[in-house]
Each structure stands twice: as structure tokens, then as C-alpha cells.
CSV table of C-alpha atoms in Angstrom, one decimal:
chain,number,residue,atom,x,y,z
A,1,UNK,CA,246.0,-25.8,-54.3
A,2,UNK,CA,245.7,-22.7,-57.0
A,3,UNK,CA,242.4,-21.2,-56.6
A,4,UNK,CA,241.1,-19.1,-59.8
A,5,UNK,CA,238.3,-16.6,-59.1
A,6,UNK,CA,237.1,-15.3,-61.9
A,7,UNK,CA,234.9,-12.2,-62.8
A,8,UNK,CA,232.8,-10.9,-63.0
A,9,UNK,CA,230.3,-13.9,-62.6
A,10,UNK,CA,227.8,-12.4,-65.4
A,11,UNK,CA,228.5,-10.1,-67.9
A,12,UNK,CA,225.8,-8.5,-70.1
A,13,UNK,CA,226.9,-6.7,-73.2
A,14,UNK,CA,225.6,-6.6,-77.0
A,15,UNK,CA,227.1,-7.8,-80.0
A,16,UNK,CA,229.8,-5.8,-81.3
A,17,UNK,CA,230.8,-4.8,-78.1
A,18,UNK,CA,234.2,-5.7,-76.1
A,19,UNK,CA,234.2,-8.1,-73.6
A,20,UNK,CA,236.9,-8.3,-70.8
A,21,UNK,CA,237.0,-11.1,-68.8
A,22,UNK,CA,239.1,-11.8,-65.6
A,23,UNK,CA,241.2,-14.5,-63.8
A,24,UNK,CA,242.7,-14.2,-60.5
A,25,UNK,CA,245.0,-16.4,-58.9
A,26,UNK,CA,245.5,-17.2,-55.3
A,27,UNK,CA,249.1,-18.0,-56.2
A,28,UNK,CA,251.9,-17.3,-59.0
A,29,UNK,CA,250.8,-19.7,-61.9
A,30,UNK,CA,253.9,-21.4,-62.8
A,31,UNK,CA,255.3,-20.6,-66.3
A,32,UNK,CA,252.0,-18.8,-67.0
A,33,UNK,CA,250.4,-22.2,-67.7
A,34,UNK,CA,246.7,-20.6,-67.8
A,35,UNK,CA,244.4,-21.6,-70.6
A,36,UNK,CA,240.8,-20.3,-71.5
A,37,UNK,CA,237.9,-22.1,-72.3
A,38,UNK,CA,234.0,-21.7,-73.7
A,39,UNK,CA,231.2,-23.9,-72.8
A,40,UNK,CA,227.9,-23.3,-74.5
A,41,UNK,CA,224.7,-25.3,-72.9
A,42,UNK,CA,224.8,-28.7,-73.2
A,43,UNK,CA,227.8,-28.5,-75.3
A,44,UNK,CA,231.6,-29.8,-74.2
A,45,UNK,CA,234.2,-27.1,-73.4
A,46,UNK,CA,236.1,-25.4,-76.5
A,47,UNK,CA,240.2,-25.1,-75.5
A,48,UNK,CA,240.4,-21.1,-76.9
A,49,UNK,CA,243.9,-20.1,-75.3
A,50,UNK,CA,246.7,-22.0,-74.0
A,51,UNK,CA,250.0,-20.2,-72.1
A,52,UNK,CA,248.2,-17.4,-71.1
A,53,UNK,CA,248.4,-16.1,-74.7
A,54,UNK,CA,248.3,-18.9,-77.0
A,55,UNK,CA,245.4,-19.0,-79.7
A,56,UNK,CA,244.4,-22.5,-80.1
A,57,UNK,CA,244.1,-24.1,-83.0
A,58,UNK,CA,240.8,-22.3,-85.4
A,59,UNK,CA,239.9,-19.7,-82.8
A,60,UNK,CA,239.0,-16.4,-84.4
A,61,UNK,CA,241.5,-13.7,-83.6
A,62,UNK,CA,238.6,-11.6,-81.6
A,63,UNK,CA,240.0,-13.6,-78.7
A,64,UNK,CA,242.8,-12.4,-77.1
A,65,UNK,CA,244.7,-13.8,-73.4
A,66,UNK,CA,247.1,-11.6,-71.5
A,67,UNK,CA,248.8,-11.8,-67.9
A,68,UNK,CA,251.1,-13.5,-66.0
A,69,UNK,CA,251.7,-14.1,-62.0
A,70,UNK,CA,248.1,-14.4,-60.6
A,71,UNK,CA,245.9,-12.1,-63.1
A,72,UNK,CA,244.8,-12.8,-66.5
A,73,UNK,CA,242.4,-11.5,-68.8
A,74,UNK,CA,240.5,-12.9,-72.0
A,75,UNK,CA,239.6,-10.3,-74.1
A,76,UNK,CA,236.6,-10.5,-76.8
A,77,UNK,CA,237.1,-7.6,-79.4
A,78,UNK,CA,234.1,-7.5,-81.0
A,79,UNK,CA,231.1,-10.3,-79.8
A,80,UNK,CA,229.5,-12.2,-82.2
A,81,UNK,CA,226.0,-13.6,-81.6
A,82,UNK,CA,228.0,-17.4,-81.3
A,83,UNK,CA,230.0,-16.2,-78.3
A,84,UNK,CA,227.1,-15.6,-75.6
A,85,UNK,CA,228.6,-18.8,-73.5
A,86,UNK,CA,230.3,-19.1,-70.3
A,87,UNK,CA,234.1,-18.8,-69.8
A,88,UNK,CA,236.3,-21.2,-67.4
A,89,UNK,CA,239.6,-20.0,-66.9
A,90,UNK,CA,242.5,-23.1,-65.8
A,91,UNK,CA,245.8,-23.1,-64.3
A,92,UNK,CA,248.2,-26.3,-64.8
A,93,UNK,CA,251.2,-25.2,-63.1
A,94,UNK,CA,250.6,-26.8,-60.2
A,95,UNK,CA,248.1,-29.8,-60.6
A,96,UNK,CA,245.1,-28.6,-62.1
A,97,UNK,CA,242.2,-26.6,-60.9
A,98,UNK,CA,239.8,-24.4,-63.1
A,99,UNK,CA,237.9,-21.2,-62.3
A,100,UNK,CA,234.2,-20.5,-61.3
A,101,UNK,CA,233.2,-19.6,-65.0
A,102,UNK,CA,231.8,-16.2,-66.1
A,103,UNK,CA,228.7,-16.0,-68.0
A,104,UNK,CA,228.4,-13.6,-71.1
A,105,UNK,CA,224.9,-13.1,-72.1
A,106,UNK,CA,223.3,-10.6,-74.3
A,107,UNK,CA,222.2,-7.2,-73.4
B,1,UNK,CA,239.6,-35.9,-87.3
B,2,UNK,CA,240.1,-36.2,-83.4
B,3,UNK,CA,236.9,-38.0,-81.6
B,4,UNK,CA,236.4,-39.0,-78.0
B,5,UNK,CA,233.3,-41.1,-77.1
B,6,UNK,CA,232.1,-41.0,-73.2
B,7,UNK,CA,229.6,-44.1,-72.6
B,8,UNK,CA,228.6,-46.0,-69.3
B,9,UNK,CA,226.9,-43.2,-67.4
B,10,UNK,CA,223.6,-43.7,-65.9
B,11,UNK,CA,221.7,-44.0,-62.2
B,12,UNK,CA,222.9,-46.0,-59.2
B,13,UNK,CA,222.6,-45.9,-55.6
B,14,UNK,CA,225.0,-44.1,-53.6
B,15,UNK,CA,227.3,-46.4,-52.3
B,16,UNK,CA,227.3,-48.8,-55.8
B,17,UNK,CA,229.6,-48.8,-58.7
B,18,UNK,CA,229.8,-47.6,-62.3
B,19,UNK,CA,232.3,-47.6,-65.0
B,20,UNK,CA,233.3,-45.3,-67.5
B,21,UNK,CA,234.5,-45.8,-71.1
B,22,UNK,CA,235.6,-43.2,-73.1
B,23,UNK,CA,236.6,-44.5,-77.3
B,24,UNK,CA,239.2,-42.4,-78.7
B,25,UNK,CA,240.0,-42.4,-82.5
B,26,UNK,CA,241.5,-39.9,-85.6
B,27,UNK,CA,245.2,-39.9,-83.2
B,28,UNK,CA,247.6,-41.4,-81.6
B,29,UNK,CA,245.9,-42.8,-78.5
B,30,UNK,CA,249.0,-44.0,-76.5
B,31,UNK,CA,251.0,-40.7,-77.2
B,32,UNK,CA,248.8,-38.3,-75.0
B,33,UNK,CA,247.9,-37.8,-71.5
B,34,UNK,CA,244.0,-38.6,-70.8
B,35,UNK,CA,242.1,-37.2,-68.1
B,36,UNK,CA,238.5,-37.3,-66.7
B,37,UNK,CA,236.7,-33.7,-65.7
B,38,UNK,CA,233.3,-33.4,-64.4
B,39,UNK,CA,230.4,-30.9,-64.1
B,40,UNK,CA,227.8,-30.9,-61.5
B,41,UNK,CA,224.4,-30.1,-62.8
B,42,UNK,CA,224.5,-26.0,-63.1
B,43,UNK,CA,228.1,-26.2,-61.7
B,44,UNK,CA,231.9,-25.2,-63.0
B,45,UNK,CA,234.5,-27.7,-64.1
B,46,UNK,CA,236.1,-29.8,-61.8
B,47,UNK,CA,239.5,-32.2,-62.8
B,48,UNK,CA,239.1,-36.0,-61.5
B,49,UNK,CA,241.5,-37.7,-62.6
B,50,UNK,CA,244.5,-38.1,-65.5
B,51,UNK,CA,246.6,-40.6,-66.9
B,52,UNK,CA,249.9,-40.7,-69.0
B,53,UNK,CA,250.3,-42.2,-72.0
B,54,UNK,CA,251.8,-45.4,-71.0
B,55,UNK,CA,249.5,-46.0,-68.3
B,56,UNK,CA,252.2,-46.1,-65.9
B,57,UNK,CA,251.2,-42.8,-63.8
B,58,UNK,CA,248.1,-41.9,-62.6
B,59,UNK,CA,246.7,-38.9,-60.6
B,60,UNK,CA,243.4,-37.7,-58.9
B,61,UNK,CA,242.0,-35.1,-57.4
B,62,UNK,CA,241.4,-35.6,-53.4
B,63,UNK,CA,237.7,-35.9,-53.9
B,64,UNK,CA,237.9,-39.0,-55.5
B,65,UNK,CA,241.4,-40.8,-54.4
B,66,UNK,CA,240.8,-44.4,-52.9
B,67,UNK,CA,237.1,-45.0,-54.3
B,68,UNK,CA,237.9,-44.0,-58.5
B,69,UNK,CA,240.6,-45.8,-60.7
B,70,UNK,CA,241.7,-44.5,-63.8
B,71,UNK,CA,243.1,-47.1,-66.5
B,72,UNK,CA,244.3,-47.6,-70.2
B,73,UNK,CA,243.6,-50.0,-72.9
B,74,UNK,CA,245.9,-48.6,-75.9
B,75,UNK,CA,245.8,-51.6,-77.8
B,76,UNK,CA,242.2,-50.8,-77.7
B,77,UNK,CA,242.3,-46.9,-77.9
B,78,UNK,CA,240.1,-46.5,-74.3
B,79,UNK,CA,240.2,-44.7,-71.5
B,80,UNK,CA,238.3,-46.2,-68.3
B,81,UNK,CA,237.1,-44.9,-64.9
B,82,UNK,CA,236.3,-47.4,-62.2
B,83,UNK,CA,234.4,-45.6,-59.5
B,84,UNK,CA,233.3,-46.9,-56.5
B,85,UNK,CA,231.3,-46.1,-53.4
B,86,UNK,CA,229.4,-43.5,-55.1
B,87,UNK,CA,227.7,-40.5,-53.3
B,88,UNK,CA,225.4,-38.2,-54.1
B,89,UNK,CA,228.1,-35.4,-55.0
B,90,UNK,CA,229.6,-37.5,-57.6
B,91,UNK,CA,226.6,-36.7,-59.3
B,92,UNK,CA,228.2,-35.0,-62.8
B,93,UNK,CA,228.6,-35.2,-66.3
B,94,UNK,CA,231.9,-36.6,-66.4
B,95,UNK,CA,233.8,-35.8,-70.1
B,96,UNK,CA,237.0,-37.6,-71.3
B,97,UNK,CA,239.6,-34.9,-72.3
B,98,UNK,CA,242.8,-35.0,-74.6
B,99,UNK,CA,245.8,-33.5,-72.5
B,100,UNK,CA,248.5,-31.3,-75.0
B,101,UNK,CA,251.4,-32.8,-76.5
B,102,UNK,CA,253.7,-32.0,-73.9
B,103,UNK,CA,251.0,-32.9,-71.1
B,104,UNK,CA,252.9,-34.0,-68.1
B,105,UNK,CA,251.5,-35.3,-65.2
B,106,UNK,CA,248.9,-33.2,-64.8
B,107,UNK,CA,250.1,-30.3,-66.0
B,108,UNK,CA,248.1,-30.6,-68.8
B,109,UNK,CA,245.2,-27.9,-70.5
B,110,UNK,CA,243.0,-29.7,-73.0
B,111,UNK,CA,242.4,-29.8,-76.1
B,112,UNK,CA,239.4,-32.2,-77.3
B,113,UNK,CA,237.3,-33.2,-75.5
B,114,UNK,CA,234.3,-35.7,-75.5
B,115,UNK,CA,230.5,-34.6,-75.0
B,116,UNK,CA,230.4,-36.1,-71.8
B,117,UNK,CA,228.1,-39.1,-70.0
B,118,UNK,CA,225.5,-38.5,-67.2
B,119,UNK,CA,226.4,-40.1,-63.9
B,120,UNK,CA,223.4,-39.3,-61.6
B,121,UNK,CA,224.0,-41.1,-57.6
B,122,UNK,CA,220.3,-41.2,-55.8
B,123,UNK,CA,218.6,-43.5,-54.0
């Protein structure tokens, strides 16, 4: 089994600032099939990135995914006050498995 | 519009039963992979179980192989989850989630998903 670690657990930053989010992998992710997600309390996940790069479907272009092999990174550009939420990371090269989660709360 | 709609969750004793539902609508139900992922009270997501768009392959994590069963209704547009012999770590919002278009087996990211459904095991 893939295990994602991702980091740090808890970022704290302000709006307008960059976020930079990581996602490590115990082992190569096939085909870079890594996707990024957002989970607000009490709220379902939001699908943001798919291949490791892929913007789904009405995210904002503040959200960017890079890497390949076993590290990958979501970037936030600029935060706005709607994306203080946690973060999963998931891999589904090789069956499926998802990462701890980071939290990015305000400053 | 794409809408998935858990229902069935609630409290029973470890050891008992429960059954999942989860009412798909706005696609086409039989052409997409559907899985179950859960989240433990103040925890991370965890993939239980997925199912292809026949029906005719199933898949589940080792946590939950031999007591869960995943099934189908596409004449219906549902997606069930049997689960047996419940234990107190089963405990989890369990949400019904859309795999991709070319979802296969379970290499699959998701993209809807429902609101999830509270399944609390305690005696």
C-alpha cells in the first residue's frame, strides 16, 4: 500500500498570502495519478486537481498541482477568506489510499 | 446537475448490521464507477469500498473485506453498502462518491460526492 504523508499538518497564513502544501509518497505514484482535495467542516470533499496537475472542473486558477514520482505540491497563490479548510492529498495508481490532510487556518 | 443522496446511517450495537443507500441523479448512473469513503469523527479520509459500472467488479479495502458488501441497482440509480458485524471503529461518516470517467477498478479520484450519513457503532 501507497502511503501519503502530507505537510505540514497546520499551516497558518493570512489572506493574500501563498500557501504551499506538500504530498509525499512512500512509493512512485503510477502515471502521476495524484489528485487534491478541500474539505470545509461539516461539508463533503471538493475534487480541486486530478493528475497531479489537472484543474477540475470550476476551480479558480489560484490553485495550482505540480510533481511527479513520490512528491507533490498544491500551491494556493493568493488565499481567499473561502479557502481556510483542510487539504487531503490521494493517489490511485495503485488502489487507493489518501493523505493525513493539512489544515490551513488563518493567521 | 450531478446529485448523490447518502441515507441509512444511524446507531447500532457493535456486532449488528446496517445498510447504506446512496440515490444518484442529473447522470448516467450505470456509466461510472461508485465507491464508498469514510471519515472517523475528527479523522482523514479513508476508501471502503468501489464498484464498476456494471456491477460486475467489486473492491474493498482490508478493513472491511468479508463483513461489508457493495451492490448496484442501475435500474434504480443506487448504490448500496451491506455491512455487517459492526465494531466500534467503523464508526464514520461514510459518503457515496462518483469515480472519473475513465475510473477503473479502483483507480479512480472523485469527482462528486454526496454529504455523507452518520454511522455511529456503541453499545
Amino acid at each position: 500500500e501507497i502511503v501519503l504523508t502530507q505537510s505540514p499538518g497546520t499551516l497558518s497564513l493570512s489572506p493574500g498570502e501563498r500557501a504551499t502544501l506538500s504530498c509525499r509518497a512512500s512509493q512512485s505514484v503510477s502515471s502521476n495519478y495524484l489528485a487534491w482535495y478541500q474539505q470545509k467542516p461539516s461539508q463533503a470533499p471538493r475534487l480541486l486537481i486530478y493528475g497531479a496537475s489537472s484543474r477540475a472542473t470550476g476551480i479558480p486558477d489560484r490553485f495550482s498541482g505540480s510533481g511527479s514520482g513520490t512528491d507533490f505540491t498544491l500551491t494556493i497563490s493568493r488565499l481567499e477568506p473561502e479557502d481556510f479548510a483542510v487539504y487531503y492529498c490521494q493517489q490511485y495508481g495503485s488502489s487507493l489510499t489518501f493523505g493525513g490532510g493539512t489544515k490551513v487556518e488563518i493567521k | 446537475e450531478v446529485q448523490l443522496l447518502e441515507s441509512g446511517g444511524g446507531l447500532v450495537q457493535p456486532g449488528g448490521s446496517l445498510r447504506l443507500s446512496c440515490a444518484a441523479s442529473g447522470f448516467s448512473f450505470s456509466s461510472y464507477g461508485m465507491s464508498w469513503v469514510r471519515q472517523a469523527p475528527g479523522k482523514g479520509l479513508e476508501w471502503v469500498s468501489a464498484i464498476s459500472g456494471s456491477g460486475g467488479s467489486t473492491y474493498y479495502a482490508d478493513s472491511v473485506k468479508g463483513r461489508f458488501t457493495i451492490s448496484r441497482d442501475n435500474s434504480k440509480n443506487t448504490l448500496n453498502l451491506q455491512m455487517n458485524s459492526l465494531r466500534a471503529e467503523d464508526t464514520a461518516v461514510y459518503y457515496c462518491a462518483r469515480g472519473d470517467e475513465y475510473c477503473s477498478s479502483t483507480s479512480c479520484y472523485f469527482d462528486y460526492w454526496g454529504q455523507g450519513t452518520l454511522v455511529t457503532v456503541s453499545s
